PDB file of N, CA and C in Angstrom:
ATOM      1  N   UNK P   1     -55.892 -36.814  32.998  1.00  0.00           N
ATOM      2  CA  UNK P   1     -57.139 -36.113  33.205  1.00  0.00           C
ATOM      3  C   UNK P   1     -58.296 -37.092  32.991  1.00  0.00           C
ATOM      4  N   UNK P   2     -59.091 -36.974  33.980  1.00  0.00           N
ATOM      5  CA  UNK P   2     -60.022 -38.222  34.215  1.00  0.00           C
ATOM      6  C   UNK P   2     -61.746 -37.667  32.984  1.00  0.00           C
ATOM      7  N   UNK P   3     -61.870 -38.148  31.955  1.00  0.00           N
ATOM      8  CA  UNK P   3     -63.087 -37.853  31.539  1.00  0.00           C
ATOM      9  C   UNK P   3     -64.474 -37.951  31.785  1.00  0.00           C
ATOM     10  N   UNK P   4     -65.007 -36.826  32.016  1.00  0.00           N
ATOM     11  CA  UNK P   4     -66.611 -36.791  32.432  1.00  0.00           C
ATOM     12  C   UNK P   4     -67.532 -37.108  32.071  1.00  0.00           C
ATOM     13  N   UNK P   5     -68.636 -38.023  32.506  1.00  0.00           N
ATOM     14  CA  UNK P   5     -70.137 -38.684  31.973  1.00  0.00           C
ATOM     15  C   UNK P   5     -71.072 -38.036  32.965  1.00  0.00           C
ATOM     16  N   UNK P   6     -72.208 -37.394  32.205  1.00  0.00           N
ATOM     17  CA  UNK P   6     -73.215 -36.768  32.431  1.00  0.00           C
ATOM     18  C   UNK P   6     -74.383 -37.634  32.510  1.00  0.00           C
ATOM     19  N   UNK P   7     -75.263 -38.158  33.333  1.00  0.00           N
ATOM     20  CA  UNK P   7     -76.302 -38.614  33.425  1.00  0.00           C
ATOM     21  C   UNK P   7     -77.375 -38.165  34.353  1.00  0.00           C
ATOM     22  N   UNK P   8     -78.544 -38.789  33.953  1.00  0.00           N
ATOM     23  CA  UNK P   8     -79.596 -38.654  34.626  1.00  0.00           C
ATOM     24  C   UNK P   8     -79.856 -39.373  35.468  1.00  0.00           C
ATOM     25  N   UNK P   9     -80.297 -39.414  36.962  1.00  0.00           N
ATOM     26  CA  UNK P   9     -79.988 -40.725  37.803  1.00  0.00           C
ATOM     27  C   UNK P   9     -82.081 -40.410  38.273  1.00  0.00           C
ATOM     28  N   UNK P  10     -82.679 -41.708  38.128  1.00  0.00           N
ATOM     29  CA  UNK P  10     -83.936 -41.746  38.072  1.00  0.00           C
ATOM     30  C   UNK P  10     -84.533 -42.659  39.316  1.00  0.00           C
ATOM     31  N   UNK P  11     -85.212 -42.269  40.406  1.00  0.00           N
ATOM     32  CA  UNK P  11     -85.748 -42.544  41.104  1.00  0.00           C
ATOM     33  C   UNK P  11     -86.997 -43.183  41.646  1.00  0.00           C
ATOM     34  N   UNK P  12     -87.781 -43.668  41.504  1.00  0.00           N
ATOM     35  CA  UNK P  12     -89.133 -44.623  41.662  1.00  0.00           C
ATOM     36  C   UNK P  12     -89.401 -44.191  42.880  1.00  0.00           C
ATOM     37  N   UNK P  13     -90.300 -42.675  42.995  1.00  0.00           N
ATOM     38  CA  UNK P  13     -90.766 -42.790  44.619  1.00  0.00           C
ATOM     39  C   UNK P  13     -91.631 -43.854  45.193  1.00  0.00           C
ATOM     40  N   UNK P  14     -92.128 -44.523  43.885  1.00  0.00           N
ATOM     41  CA  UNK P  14     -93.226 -45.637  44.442  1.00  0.00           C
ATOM     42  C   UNK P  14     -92.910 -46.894  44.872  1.00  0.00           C
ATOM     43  N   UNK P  15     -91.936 -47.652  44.038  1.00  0.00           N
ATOM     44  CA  UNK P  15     -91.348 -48.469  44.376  1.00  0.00           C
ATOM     45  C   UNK P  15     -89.719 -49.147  44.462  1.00  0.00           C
ATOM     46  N   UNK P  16     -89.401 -47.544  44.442  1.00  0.00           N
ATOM     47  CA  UNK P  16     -87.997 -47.252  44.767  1.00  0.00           C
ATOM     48  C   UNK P  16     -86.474 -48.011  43.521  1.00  0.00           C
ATOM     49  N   UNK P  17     -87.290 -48.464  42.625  1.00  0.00           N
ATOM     50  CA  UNK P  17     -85.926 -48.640  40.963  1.00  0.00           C
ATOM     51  C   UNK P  17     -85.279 -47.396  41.244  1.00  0.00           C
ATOM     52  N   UNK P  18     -84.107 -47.943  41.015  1.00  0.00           N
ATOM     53  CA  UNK P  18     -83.405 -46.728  40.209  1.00  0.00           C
ATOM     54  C   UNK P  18     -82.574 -47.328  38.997  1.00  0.00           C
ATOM     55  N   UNK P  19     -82.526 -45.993  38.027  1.00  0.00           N
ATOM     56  CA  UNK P  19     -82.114 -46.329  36.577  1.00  0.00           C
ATOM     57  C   UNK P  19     -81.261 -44.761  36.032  1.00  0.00           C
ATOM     58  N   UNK P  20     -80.634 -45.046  35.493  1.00  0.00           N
ATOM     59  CA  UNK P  20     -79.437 -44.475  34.781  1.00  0.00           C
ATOM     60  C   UNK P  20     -80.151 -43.943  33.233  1.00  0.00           C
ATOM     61  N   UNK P  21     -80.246 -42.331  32.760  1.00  0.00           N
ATOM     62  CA  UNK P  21     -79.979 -42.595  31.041  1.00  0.00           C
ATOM     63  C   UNK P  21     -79.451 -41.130  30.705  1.00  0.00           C
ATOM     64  N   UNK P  22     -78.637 -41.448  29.601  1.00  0.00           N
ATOM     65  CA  UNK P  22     -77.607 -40.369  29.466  1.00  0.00           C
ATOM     66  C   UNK P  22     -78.347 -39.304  28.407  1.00  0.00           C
ATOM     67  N   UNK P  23     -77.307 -38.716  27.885  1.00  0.00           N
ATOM     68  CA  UNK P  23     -77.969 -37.390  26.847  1.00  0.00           C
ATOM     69  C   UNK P  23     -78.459 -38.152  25.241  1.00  0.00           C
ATOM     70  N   UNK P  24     -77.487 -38.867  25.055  1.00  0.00           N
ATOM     71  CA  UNK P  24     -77.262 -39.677  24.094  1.00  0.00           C
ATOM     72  C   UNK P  24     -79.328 -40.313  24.262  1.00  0.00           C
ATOM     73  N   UNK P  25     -79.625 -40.988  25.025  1.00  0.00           N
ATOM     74  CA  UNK P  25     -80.612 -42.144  25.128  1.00  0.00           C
ATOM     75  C   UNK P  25     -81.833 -40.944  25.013  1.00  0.00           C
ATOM     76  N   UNK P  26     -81.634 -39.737  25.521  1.00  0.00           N
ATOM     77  CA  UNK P  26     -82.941 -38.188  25.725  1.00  0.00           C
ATOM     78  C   UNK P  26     -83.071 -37.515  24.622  1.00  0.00           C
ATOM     79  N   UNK P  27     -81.703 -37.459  23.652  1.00  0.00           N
ATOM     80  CA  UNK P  27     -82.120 -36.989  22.353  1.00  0.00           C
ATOM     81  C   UNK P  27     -82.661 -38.108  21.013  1.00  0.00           C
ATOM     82  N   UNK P  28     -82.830 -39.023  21.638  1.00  0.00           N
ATOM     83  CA  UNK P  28     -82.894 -40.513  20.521  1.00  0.00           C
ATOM     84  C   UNK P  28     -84.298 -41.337  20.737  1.00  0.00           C
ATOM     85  N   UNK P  29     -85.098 -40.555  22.122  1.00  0.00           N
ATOM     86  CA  UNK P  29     -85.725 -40.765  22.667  1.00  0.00           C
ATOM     87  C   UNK P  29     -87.145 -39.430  22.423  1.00  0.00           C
ATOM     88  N   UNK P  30     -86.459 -38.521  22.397  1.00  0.00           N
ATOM     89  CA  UNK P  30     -87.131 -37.213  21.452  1.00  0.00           C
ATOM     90  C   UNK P  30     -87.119 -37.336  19.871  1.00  0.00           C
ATOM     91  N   UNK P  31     -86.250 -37.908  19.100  1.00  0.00           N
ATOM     92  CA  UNK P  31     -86.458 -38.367  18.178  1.00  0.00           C
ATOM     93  C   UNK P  31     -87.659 -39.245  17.441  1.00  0.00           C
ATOM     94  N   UNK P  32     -87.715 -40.194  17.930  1.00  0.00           N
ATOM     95  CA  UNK P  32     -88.190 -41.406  18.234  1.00  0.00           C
ATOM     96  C   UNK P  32     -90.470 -40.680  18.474  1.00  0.00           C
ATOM     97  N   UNK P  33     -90.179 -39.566  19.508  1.00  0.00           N
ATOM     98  CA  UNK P  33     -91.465 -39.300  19.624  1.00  0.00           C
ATOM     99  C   UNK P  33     -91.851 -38.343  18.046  1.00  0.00           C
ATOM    100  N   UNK P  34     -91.077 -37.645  17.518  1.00  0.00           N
ATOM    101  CA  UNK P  34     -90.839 -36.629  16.430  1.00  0.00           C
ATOM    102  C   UNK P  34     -91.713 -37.856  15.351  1.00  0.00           C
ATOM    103  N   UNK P  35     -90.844 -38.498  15.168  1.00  0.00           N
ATOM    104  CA  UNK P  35     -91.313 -39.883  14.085  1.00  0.00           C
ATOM    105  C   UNK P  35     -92.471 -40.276  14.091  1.00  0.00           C
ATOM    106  N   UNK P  36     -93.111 -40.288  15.520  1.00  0.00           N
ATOM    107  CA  UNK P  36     -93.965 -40.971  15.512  1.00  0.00           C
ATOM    108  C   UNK P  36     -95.613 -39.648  16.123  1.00  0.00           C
ATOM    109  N   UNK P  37     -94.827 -38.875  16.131  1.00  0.00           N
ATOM    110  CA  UNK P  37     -95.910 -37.383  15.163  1.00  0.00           C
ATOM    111  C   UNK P  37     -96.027 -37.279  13.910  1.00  0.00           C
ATOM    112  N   UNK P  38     -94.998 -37.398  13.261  1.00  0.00           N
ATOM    113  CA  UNK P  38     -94.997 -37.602  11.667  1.00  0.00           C
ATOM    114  C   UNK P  38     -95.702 -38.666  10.952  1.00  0.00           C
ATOM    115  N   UNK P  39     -95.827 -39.872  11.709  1.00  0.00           N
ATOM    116  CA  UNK P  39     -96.562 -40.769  11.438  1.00  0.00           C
ATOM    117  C   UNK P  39     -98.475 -40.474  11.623  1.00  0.00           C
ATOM    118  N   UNK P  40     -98.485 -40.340  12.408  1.00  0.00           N
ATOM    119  CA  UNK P  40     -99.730 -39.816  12.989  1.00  0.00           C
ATOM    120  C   UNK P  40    -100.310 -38.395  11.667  1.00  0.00           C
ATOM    121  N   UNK P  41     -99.428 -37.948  11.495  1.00  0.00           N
ATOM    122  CA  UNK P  41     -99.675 -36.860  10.452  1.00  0.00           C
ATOM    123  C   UNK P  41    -100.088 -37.506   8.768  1.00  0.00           C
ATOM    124  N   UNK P  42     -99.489 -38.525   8.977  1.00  0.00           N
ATOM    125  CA  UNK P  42     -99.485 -39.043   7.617  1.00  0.00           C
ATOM    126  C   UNK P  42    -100.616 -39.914   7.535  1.00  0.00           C
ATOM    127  N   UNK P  43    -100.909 -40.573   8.646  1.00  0.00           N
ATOM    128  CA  UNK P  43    -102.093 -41.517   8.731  1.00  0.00           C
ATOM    129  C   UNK P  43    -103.250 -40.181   8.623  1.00  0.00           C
ATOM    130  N   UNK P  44    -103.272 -39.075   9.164  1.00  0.00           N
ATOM    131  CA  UNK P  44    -104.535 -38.470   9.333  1.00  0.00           C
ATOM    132  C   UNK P  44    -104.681 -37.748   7.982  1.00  0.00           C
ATOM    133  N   UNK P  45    -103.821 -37.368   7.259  1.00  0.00           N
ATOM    134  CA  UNK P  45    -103.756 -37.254   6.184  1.00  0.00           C
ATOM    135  C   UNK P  45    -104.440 -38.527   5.014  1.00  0.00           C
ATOM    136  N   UNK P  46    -103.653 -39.457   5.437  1.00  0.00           N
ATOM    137  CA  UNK P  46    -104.623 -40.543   4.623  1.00  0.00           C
ATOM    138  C   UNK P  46    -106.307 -40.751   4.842  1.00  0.00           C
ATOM    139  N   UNK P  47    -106.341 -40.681   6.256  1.00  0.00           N
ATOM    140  CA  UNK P  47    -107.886 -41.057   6.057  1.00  0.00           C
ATOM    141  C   UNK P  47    -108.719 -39.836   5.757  1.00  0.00           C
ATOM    142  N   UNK P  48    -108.206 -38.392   5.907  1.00  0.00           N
ATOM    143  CA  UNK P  48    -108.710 -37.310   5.238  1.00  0.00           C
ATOM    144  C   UNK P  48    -108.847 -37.282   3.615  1.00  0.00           C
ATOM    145  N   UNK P  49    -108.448 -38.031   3.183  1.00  0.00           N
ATOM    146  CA  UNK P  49    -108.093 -38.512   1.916  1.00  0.00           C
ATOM    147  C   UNK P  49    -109.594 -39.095   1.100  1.00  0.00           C
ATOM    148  N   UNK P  50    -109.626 -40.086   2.421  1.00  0.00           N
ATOM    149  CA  UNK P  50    -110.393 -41.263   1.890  1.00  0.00           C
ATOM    150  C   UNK P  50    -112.171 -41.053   2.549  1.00  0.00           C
ATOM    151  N   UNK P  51    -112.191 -39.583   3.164  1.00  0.00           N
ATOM    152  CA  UNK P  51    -113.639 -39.093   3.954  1.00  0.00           C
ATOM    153  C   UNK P  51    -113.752 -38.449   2.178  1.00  0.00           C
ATOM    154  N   UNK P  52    -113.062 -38.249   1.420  1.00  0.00           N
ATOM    155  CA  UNK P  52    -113.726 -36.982   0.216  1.00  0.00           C
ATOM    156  C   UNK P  52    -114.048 -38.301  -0.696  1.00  0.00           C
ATOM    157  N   UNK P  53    -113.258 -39.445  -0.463  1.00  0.00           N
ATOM    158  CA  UNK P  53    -113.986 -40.363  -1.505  1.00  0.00           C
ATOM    159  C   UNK P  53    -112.804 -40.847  -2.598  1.00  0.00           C
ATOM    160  N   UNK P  54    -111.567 -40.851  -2.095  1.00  0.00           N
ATOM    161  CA  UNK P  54    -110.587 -41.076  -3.025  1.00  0.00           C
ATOM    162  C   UNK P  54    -110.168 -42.452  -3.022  1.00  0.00           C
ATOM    163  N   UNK P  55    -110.465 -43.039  -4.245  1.00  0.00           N
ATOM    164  CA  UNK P  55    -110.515 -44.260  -3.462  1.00  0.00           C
ATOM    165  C   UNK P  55    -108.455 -45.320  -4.016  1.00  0.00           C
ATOM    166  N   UNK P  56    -108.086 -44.474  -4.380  1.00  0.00           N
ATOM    167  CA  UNK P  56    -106.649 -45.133  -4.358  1.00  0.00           C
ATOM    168  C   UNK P  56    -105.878 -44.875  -3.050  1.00  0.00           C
ATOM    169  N   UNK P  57    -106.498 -43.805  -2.112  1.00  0.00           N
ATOM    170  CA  UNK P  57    -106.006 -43.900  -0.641  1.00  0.00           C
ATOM    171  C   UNK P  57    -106.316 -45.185  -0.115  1.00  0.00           C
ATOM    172  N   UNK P  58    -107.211 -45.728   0.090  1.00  0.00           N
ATOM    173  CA  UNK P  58    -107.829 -46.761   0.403  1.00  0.00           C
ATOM    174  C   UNK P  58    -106.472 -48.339   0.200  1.00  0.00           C
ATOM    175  N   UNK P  59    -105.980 -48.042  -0.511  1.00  0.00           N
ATOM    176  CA  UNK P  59    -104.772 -48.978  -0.892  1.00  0.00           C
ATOM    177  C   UNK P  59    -103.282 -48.407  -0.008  1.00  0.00           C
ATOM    178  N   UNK P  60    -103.063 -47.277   0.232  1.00  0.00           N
ATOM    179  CA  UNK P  60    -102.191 -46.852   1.060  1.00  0.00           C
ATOM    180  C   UNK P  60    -102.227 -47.314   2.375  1.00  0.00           C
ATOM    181  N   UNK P  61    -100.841 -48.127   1.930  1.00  0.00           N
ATOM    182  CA  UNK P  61    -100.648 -48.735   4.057  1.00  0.00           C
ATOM    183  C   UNK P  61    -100.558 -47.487   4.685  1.00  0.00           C
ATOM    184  N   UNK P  62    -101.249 -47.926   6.418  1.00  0.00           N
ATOM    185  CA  UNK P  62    -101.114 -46.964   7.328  1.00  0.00           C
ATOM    186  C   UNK P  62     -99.513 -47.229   7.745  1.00  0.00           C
ATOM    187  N   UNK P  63     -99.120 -45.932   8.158  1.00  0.00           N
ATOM    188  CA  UNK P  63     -97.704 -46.358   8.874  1.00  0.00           C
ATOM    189  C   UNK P  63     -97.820 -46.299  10.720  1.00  0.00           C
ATOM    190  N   UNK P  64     -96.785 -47.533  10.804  1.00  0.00           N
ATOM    191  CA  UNK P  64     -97.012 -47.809  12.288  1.00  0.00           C
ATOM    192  C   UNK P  64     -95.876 -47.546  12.955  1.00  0.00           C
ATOM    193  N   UNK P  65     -97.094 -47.096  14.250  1.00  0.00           N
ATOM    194  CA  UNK P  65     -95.600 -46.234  14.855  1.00  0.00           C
ATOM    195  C   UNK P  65     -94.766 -46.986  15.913  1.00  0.00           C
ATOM    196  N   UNK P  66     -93.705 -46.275  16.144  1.00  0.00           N
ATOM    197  CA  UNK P  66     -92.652 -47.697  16.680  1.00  0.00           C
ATOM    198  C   UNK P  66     -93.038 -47.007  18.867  1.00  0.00           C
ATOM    199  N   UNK P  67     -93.058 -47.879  19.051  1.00  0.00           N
ATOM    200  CA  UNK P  67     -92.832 -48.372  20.734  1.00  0.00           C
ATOM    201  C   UNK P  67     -91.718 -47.280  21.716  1.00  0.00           C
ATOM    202  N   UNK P  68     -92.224 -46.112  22.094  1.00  0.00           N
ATOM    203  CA  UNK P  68     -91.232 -45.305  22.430  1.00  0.00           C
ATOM    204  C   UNK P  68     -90.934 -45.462  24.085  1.00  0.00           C
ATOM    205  N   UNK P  69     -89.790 -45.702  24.837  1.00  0.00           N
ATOM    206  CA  UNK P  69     -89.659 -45.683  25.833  1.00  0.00           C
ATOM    207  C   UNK P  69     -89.838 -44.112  26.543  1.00  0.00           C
ATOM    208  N   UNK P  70     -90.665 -44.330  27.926  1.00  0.00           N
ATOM    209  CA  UNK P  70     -90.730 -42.933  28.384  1.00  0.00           C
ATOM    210  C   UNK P  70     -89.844 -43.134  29.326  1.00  0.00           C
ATOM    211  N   UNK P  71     -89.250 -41.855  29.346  1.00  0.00           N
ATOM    212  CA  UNK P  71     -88.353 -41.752  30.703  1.00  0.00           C
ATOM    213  C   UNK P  71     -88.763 -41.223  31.449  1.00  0.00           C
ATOM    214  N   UNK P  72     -89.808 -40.416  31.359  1.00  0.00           N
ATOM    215  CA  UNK P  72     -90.138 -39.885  32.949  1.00  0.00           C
ATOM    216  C   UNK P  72     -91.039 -40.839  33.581  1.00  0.00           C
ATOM    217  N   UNK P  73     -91.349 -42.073  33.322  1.00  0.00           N
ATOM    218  CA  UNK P  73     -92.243 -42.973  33.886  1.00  0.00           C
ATOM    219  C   UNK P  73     -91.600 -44.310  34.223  1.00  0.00           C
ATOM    220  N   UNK P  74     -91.871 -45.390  35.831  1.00  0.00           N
ATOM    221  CA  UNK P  74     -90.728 -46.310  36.288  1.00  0.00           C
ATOM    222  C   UNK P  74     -90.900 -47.397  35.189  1.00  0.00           C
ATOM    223  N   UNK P  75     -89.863 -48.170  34.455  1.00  0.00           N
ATOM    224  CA  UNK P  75     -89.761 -49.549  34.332  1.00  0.00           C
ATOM    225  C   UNK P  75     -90.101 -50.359  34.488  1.00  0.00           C
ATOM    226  N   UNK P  76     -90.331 -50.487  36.059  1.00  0.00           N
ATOM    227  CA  UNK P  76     -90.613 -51.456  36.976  1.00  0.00           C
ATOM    228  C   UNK P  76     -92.370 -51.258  37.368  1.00  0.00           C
ATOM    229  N   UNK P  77     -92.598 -50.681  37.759  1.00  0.00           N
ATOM    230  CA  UNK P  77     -93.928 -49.799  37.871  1.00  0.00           C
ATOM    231  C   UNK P  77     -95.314 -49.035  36.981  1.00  0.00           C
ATOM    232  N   UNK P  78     -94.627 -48.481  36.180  1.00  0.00           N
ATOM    233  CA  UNK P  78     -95.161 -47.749  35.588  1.00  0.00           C
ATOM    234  C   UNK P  78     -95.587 -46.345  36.189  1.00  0.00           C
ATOM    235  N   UNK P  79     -94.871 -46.315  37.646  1.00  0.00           N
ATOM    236  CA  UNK P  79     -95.846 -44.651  38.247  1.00  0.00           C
ATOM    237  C   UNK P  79     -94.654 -43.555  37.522  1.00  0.00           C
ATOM    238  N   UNK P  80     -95.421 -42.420  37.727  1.00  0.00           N
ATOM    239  CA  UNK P  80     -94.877 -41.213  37.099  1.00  0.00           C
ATOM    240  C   UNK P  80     -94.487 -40.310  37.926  1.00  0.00           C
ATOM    241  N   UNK P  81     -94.547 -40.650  39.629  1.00  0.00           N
ATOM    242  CA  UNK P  81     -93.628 -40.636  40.487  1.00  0.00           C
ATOM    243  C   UNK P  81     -92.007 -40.715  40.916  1.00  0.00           C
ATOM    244  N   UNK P  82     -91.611 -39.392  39.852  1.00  0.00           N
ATOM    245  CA  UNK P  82     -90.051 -39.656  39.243  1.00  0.00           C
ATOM    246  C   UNK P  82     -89.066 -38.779  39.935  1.00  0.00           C
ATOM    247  N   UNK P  83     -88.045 -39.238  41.210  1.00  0.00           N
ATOM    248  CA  UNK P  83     -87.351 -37.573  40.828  1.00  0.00           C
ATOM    249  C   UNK P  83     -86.205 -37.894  40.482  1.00  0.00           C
ATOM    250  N   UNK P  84     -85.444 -36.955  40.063  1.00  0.00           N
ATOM    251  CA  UNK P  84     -84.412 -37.069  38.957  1.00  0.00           C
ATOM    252  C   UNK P  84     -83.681 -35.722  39.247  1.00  0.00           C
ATOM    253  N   UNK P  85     -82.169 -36.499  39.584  1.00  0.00           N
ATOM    254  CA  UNK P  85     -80.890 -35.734  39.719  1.00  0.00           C
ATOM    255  C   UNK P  85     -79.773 -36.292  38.521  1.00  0.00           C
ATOM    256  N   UNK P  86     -78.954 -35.146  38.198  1.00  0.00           N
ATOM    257  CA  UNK P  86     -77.934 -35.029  37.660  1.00  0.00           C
ATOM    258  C   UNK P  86     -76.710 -35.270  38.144  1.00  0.00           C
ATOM    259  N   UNK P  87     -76.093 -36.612  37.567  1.00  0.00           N
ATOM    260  CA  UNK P  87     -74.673 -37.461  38.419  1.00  0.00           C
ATOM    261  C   UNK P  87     -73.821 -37.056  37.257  1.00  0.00           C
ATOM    262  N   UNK P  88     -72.791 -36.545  38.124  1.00  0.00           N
ATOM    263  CA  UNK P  88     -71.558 -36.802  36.944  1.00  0.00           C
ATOM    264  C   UNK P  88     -70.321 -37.944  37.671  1.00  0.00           C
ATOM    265  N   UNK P  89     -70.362 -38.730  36.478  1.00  0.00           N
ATOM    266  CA  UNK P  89     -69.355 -40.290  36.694  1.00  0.00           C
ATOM    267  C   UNK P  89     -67.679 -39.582  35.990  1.00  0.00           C
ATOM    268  N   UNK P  90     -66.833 -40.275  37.137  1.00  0.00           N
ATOM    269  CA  UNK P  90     -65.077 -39.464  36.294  1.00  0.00           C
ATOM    270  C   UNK P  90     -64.649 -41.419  36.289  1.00  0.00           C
ATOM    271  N   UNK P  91     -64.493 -40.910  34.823  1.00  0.00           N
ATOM    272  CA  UNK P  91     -64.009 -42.245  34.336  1.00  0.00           C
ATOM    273  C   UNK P  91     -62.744 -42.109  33.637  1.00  0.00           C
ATOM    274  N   UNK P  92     -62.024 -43.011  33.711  1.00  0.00           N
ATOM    275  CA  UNK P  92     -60.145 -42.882  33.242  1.00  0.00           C
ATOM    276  C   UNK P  92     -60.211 -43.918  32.323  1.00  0.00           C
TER     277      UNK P  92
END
């Protein structure tokens, strides 16, 4: 029995890439944006901190947020000119 891979197969109407990313890379990739809301929360928190006059915020590193790949936007390009079908690969 041949086992099934689920992917996303990604299209560049603009300048025609195509690129591959699985479930695995979309939930790690939603992750990844989660973190870097949380970050953003914590920084705005700090400088709300430091508008009332607190001044040991002032010593608190900001946290930086990490570099998230988008998938609905090309690689190659950058347009957001994406369409996107669902391939399933039978691999043995």
């Amino acid at each position: 029995m041949a086992k099934k891979i689920k992917e996303t197969k990604c299209t560049c109407q603009a300048c025609g890439k195509v690129w591959y990313y699985g479930k695995q890379e979309a939930i790690q990739n939603f992750g990844e944006k989660m973190q870097n809301v949380g970050k953003d929360m914590s920084n705005t928190g700090k400088d709300m901190m430091c508008c009332s006059g607190c001044l040991p915020a002032l010593f608190m590193p900001d946290k930086q947020k990490s570099n998230v790949k988008d998938l609905n936007s090309c690689p190659e390009c950058g347009s957001k000119a994406v369409k996107k079908e669902t391939v399933i690969h039978n691999v043995e």
